[in-house]
């Protein structure tokens, strides 16, 4: 066998880290690091918050690719994290892609984790995790949306692997944990009434903050017209949290639902500018 025949395909790798601090009445950079295909851009804001746009310069993810993100919001800061575009998870010829995200939120700080949708293509293979450490009075909003192909392009996902693991701790105590796995015959799984009922888009929204109860009534009212959606309010380890789950026919319908929900939980602030309808 020739050397060319045994050379493994090149895989993308990236690592990005951002630490924010409170200074001069606003949120400033304390540390910024980026390596490989992971890039972080900081568009100008006109208030005390900071917005960071995450970019995967490889243009998508496939089997064997690895991305590592790490963010820390210092005391009293306000940080919004989003992505330049939807993250496309392409067919994997070999291996499983890995995306890990670690977020810490200090006392009196707030982080909004608002990446645009993850698009799974047929025979994609992805394992990702979200680890969050909150101070007892910190605020955290997270939205993760997933599309099984792009309906407008006539795409469908028949098989593949998608694993999603969330662990959120407050004051060192576990307050939210979930594991999602879609594997093998994903089309059959998605068709079941107990999963997606044939829909191609779904999202999970988590809000952990002292004002959860005050936000609940309006949030339920906004979701009332949506057939496949629900929101629950919990108290775990002294921490309030809201968890909403949504299913929609396609990405456009899902985003139309998500945008006003996100704005409500951001105290009527708009979604990041890179989000569009």
Short mmCIF file of C-alpha atoms in Angstrom, two decimals:
data_model
loop_
_atom_site.label_atom_id
_atom_site.label_comp_id
_atom_site.label_asym_id
_atom_site.label_seq_id
_atom_site.Cartn_x
_atom_site.Cartn_y
_atom_site.Cartn_z
CA UNK A 1 0.00 0.00 0.00
CA UNK A 2 1.38 3.42 -0.93
CA UNK A 3 1.91 6.18 1.63
CA UNK A 4 -0.76 8.26 -0.10
CA UNK A 5 -3.34 5.53 0.51
CA UNK A 6 -2.88 5.53 4.29
CA UNK A 7 -2.72 9.27 4.95
CA UNK A 8 -5.72 10.31 7.05
CA UNK A 9 -7.82 13.20 5.72
CA UNK A 10 -7.02 16.57 7.25
CA UNK A 11 -9.43 17.56 10.02
CA UNK A 12 -10.34 21.00 11.30
CA UNK A 13 -9.42 22.02 14.83
CA UNK A 14 -10.07 25.22 16.69
CA UNK A 15 -9.89 26.66 20.19
CA UNK A 16 -11.29 30.00 21.33
CA UNK A 17 -11.40 31.66 24.75
CA UNK A 18 -12.83 34.96 25.94
CA UNK A 19 -12.73 36.42 29.45
CA UNK A 20 -14.74 39.57 30.17
CA UNK A 21 -14.27 42.06 33.00
CA UNK A 22 -16.15 45.08 34.28
CA UNK A 23 -14.25 48.30 33.71
CA UNK A 24 -15.17 51.97 33.22
CA UNK A 25 -18.87 51.22 33.51
CA UNK A 26 -18.92 48.57 30.80
CA UNK A 27 -17.90 45.05 29.86
CA UNK A 28 -14.34 44.89 28.51
CA UNK A 29 -11.88 42.27 27.29
CA UNK A 30 -9.70 40.73 29.98
CA UNK A 31 -8.43 37.88 27.84
CA UNK A 32 -8.91 36.82 24.21
CA UNK A 33 -7.37 33.75 22.60
CA UNK A 34 -8.08 32.04 19.30
CA UNK A 35 -6.36 29.22 17.48
CA UNK A 36 -7.00 27.18 14.36
CA UNK A 37 -10.41 27.58 12.75
CA UNK A 38 -12.00 29.13 15.88
CA UNK A 39 -12.34 32.91 15.60
CA UNK A 40 -14.01 35.45 17.89
CA UNK A 41 -15.13 38.87 16.71
CA UNK A 42 -16.43 41.66 18.95
CA UNK A 43 -18.76 44.08 17.15
CA UNK A 44 -19.18 47.51 18.69
CA UNK A 45 -22.00 47.87 21.19
CA UNK A 46 -23.60 51.04 22.45
CA UNK A 47 -24.39 50.04 26.01
CA UNK A 48 -22.55 48.38 28.92
CA UNK A 49 -22.75 44.89 27.40
CA UNK A 50 -20.38 42.97 25.14
CA UNK A 51 -21.35 40.86 22.13
CA UNK A 52 -19.06 38.14 20.81
CA UNK A 53 -19.57 36.49 17.42
CA UNK A 54 -18.06 33.03 17.08
CA UNK A 55 -16.78 31.91 13.69
CA UNK A 56 -15.73 28.50 12.43
CA UNK A 57 -13.51 29.53 9.52
CA UNK A 58 -13.43 25.97 8.14
CA UNK A 59 -16.95 26.58 6.84
CA UNK A 60 -18.64 23.63 8.52
CA UNK A 61 -18.03 20.53 10.59
CA UNK A 62 -17.52 16.90 9.58
CA UNK A 63 -16.35 13.68 11.21
CA UNK A 64 -13.18 14.08 13.25
CA UNK A 65 -13.30 17.89 13.48
CA UNK A 66 -12.88 19.40 16.97
CA UNK A 67 -13.92 22.80 18.30
CA UNK A 68 -13.36 23.99 21.88
CA UNK A 69 -14.89 27.19 23.23
CA UNK A 70 -14.36 28.70 26.69
CA UNK A 71 -15.96 31.87 28.10
CA UNK A 72 -15.87 33.60 31.47
CA UNK A 73 -17.98 36.60 32.44
CA UNK A 74 -16.46 38.46 35.36
CA UNK A 75 -18.45 40.02 38.20
CA UNK A 76 -21.02 42.55 37.02
CA UNK A 77 -20.47 41.96 33.31
CA UNK A 78 -23.01 41.32 30.54
CA UNK A 79 -21.97 39.08 27.67
CA UNK A 80 -23.90 37.83 24.64
CA UNK A 81 -22.43 34.93 22.67
CA UNK A 82 -23.69 34.10 19.20
CA UNK A 83 -22.44 32.68 15.90
CA UNK A 84 -21.82 34.29 12.53
CA UNK A 85 -24.08 31.76 10.80
CA UNK A 86 -25.77 28.42 11.28
CA UNK A 87 -23.25 25.67 12.02
CA UNK A 88 -23.48 23.05 9.28
CA UNK A 89 -22.68 19.46 10.27
CA UNK A 90 -21.85 17.63 7.05
CA UNK A 91 -21.83 13.93 6.20
CA UNK A 92 -19.04 12.14 8.06
CA UNK A 93 -16.97 9.69 6.05
CA UNK A 94 -15.25 8.58 9.27
CA UNK A 95 -15.22 9.59 12.93
CA UNK A 96 -17.45 11.87 15.00
CA UNK A 97 -17.10 15.64 15.24
CA UNK A 98 -16.73 17.17 18.71
CA UNK A 99 -17.80 20.62 19.92
CA UNK A 100 -17.31 21.52 23.59
CA UNK A 101 -18.33 24.76 25.27
CA UNK A 102 -17.48 25.88 28.81
CA UNK A 103 -19.08 29.01 30.30
CA UNK A 104 -18.61 30.54 33.74
CA UNK A 105 -20.69 33.46 35.01
CA UNK A 106 -19.52 35.34 38.11
CA UNK A 107 -21.54 37.22 40.72
CA UNK A 108 -23.99 39.74 39.32
CA UNK A 109 -23.07 38.87 35.74
CA UNK A 110 -25.22 37.71 32.83
CA UNK A 111 -24.45 35.54 29.81
CA UNK A 112 -26.79 34.92 26.88
CA UNK A 113 -25.71 31.84 24.87
CA UNK A 114 -27.48 32.37 21.54
CA UNK A 115 -25.80 30.44 18.71
CA UNK A 116 -27.70 30.27 15.46
CA UNK A 117 -29.19 26.95 14.43
CA UNK A 118 -27.19 23.76 14.02
CA UNK A 119 -28.01 22.12 10.67
CA UNK A 120 -27.54 18.36 10.50
CA UNK A 121 -27.01 16.85 7.07
CA UNK A 122 -27.71 13.23 6.21
CA UNK A 123 -25.15 10.87 7.82
CA UNK A 124 -23.69 13.64 9.97
CA UNK A 125 -21.99 12.58 13.19
CA UNK A 126 -21.66 15.08 16.05
CA UNK A 127 -21.12 14.92 19.79
CA UNK A 128 -21.25 18.23 21.65
CA UNK A 129 -21.40 19.40 25.25
CA UNK A 130 -22.27 22.55 27.17
CA UNK A 131 -20.83 23.00 30.68
CA UNK A 132 -21.92 26.07 32.67
CA UNK A 133 -20.89 27.28 36.14
CA UNK A 134 -23.00 30.06 37.64
CA UNK A 135 -22.60 32.20 40.72
CA UNK A 136 -25.77 31.98 42.89
CA UNK A 137 -27.05 35.37 41.66
CA UNK A 138 -25.81 35.15 38.06
CA UNK A 139 -28.20 35.14 35.08
CA UNK A 140 -27.94 32.71 32.19
CA UNK A 141 -29.98 32.32 29.01
CA UNK A 142 -29.29 29.50 26.55
CA UNK A 143 -31.00 28.60 23.30
CA UNK A 144 -29.97 25.69 21.10
CA UNK A 145 -31.91 25.02 17.90
CA UNK A 146 -31.39 22.07 15.56
CA UNK A 147 -32.54 21.55 11.99
CA UNK A 148 -32.70 18.13 10.35
CA UNK A 149 -31.65 19.29 6.91
CA UNK A 150 -32.91 22.37 5.10
CA UNK A 151 -36.50 21.83 4.06
CA UNK A 152 -36.42 24.62 1.46
CA UNK A 153 -33.54 22.81 -0.26
CA UNK A 154 -35.40 19.51 -0.28
CA UNK A 155 -32.93 17.96 2.18
CA UNK A 156 -33.78 15.19 4.63
CA UNK A 157 -31.82 13.37 7.30
CA UNK A 158 -32.22 9.60 7.13
CA UNK A 159 -29.35 8.40 9.30
CA UNK A 160 -26.55 9.73 11.45
CA UNK A 161 -25.61 10.54 15.01
CA UNK A 162 -26.30 13.59 17.18
CA UNK A 163 -25.43 13.70 20.87
CA UNK A 164 -26.03 16.79 23.00
CA UNK A 165 -25.05 16.99 26.69
CA UNK A 166 -25.84 19.92 29.02
CA UNK A 167 -24.64 20.38 32.60
CA UNK A 168 -25.42 23.62 34.45
CA UNK A 169 -24.27 24.23 38.02
CA UNK A 170 -25.07 27.09 40.37
CA UNK A 171 -22.79 27.65 43.35
CA UNK A 172 -21.27 24.27 42.58
CA UNK A 173 -24.63 22.44 42.71
CA UNK A 174 -26.07 20.74 39.64
CA UNK A 175 -29.29 22.56 38.66
CA UNK A 176 -29.82 21.36 35.10
CA UNK A 177 -28.77 18.22 33.25
CA UNK A 178 -29.91 16.68 30.01
CA UNK A 179 -28.68 14.24 27.42
CA UNK A 180 -30.11 13.98 23.93
CA UNK A 181 -29.18 11.26 21.45
CA UNK A 182 -30.51 10.77 17.94
CA UNK A 183 -28.80 7.84 16.27
CA UNK A 184 -28.98 5.40 13.37
CA UNK A 185 -32.41 5.66 11.71
CA UNK A 186 -33.00 9.31 12.55
CA UNK A 187 -35.88 9.65 10.09
CA UNK A 188 -37.81 6.94 11.93
CA UNK A 189 -37.07 8.54 15.30
CA UNK A 190 -38.13 11.99 14.11
CA UNK A 191 -41.41 10.61 12.74
CA UNK A 192 -42.56 9.31 16.14
CA UNK A 193 -45.23 11.40 17.90
CA UNK A 194 -43.23 11.33 21.15
CA UNK A 195 -40.21 12.93 19.46
CA UNK A 196 -40.76 15.34 16.56
CA UNK A 197 -43.92 14.01 14.94
CA UNK A 198 -42.37 14.38 11.51
CA UNK A 199 -41.13 17.93 12.06
CA UNK A 200 -37.63 18.94 11.01
CA UNK A 201 -36.74 21.64 13.57
CA UNK A 202 -36.59 21.75 17.35
CA UNK A 203 -35.11 23.88 20.11
CA UNK A 204 -34.44 23.93 23.82
CA UNK A 205 -34.46 27.16 25.81
CA UNK A 206 -33.08 27.45 29.34
CA UNK A 207 -33.32 30.56 31.51
CA UNK A 208 -31.77 30.60 34.98
CA UNK A 209 -32.22 33.89 36.81
CA UNK A 210 -33.84 35.38 39.94
CA UNK A 211 -36.77 36.76 37.89
CA UNK A 212 -37.88 33.46 36.29
CA UNK A 213 -41.30 33.50 37.95
CA UNK A 214 -41.99 37.04 36.75
CA UNK A 215 -41.15 36.01 33.17
CA UNK A 216 -43.23 32.83 33.16
CA UNK A 217 -46.75 34.10 32.55
CA UNK A 218 -45.93 36.11 29.43
CA UNK A 219 -43.69 33.33 28.12
CA UNK A 220 -46.54 30.83 28.37
CA UNK A 221 -48.86 33.27 26.66
CA UNK A 222 -46.42 33.66 23.77
CA UNK A 223 -46.18 29.89 23.39
CA UNK A 224 -49.92 29.25 23.69
CA UNK A 225 -50.57 29.40 19.90
CA UNK A 226 -47.71 26.97 19.22
CA UNK A 227 -49.04 23.42 19.08
CA UNK A 228 -45.79 21.61 19.82
CA UNK A 229 -44.25 23.68 22.61
CA UNK A 230 -44.22 23.92 26.36
CA UNK A 231 -42.45 25.67 29.22
CA UNK A 232 -41.89 24.60 32.81
CA UNK A 233 -40.72 26.45 35.92
CA UNK A 234 -38.53 24.68 38.47
CA UNK A 235 -36.71 25.47 41.70
CA UNK A 236 -33.58 23.36 42.06
CA UNK A 237 -30.95 23.83 44.74
CA UNK A 238 -32.29 27.29 45.53
CA UNK A 239 -32.06 28.30 41.87
CA UNK A 240 -35.02 29.26 39.65
CA UNK A 241 -35.05 28.06 36.05
CA UNK A 242 -37.37 28.01 33.06
CA UNK A 243 -37.10 25.27 30.46
CA UNK A 244 -38.97 25.53 27.16
CA UNK A 245 -39.02 23.03 24.31
CA UNK A 246 -40.29 23.78 20.82
CA UNK A 247 -40.88 21.82 17.64
CA UNK A 248 -41.59 23.37 14.23
CA UNK A 249 -42.01 22.26 10.65
CA UNK A 250 -38.81 23.97 9.48
CA UNK A 251 -36.12 26.42 10.48
CA UNK A 252 -37.99 29.52 9.35
CA UNK A 253 -41.05 28.68 11.43
CA UNK A 254 -38.88 27.84 14.41
CA UNK A 255 -36.99 31.13 14.24
CA UNK A 256 -40.23 33.10 14.03
CA UNK A 257 -41.20 31.55 17.36
CA UNK A 258 -37.79 31.88 19.00
CA UNK A 259 -37.03 35.52 18.24
CA UNK A 260 -39.81 37.07 20.39
CA UNK A 261 -39.16 34.55 23.19
CA UNK A 262 -35.49 35.49 23.30
CA UNK A 263 -36.32 39.21 23.20
CA UNK A 264 -38.72 38.81 26.14
CA UNK A 265 -36.10 37.03 28.25
CA UNK A 266 -33.56 39.72 27.31
CA UNK A 267 -35.83 42.40 28.82
CA UNK A 268 -37.14 43.35 25.35
CA UNK A 269 -33.67 43.73 23.86
CA UNK A 270 -33.43 42.48 20.29
CA UNK A 271 -31.66 39.31 19.24
CA UNK A 272 -28.04 39.72 18.03
CA UNK A 273 -27.73 41.61 14.73
CA UNK A 274 -26.35 38.54 12.94
CA UNK A 275 -29.73 36.85 13.43
CA UNK A 276 -32.08 37.54 10.53
CA UNK A 277 -35.50 36.37 9.39
#
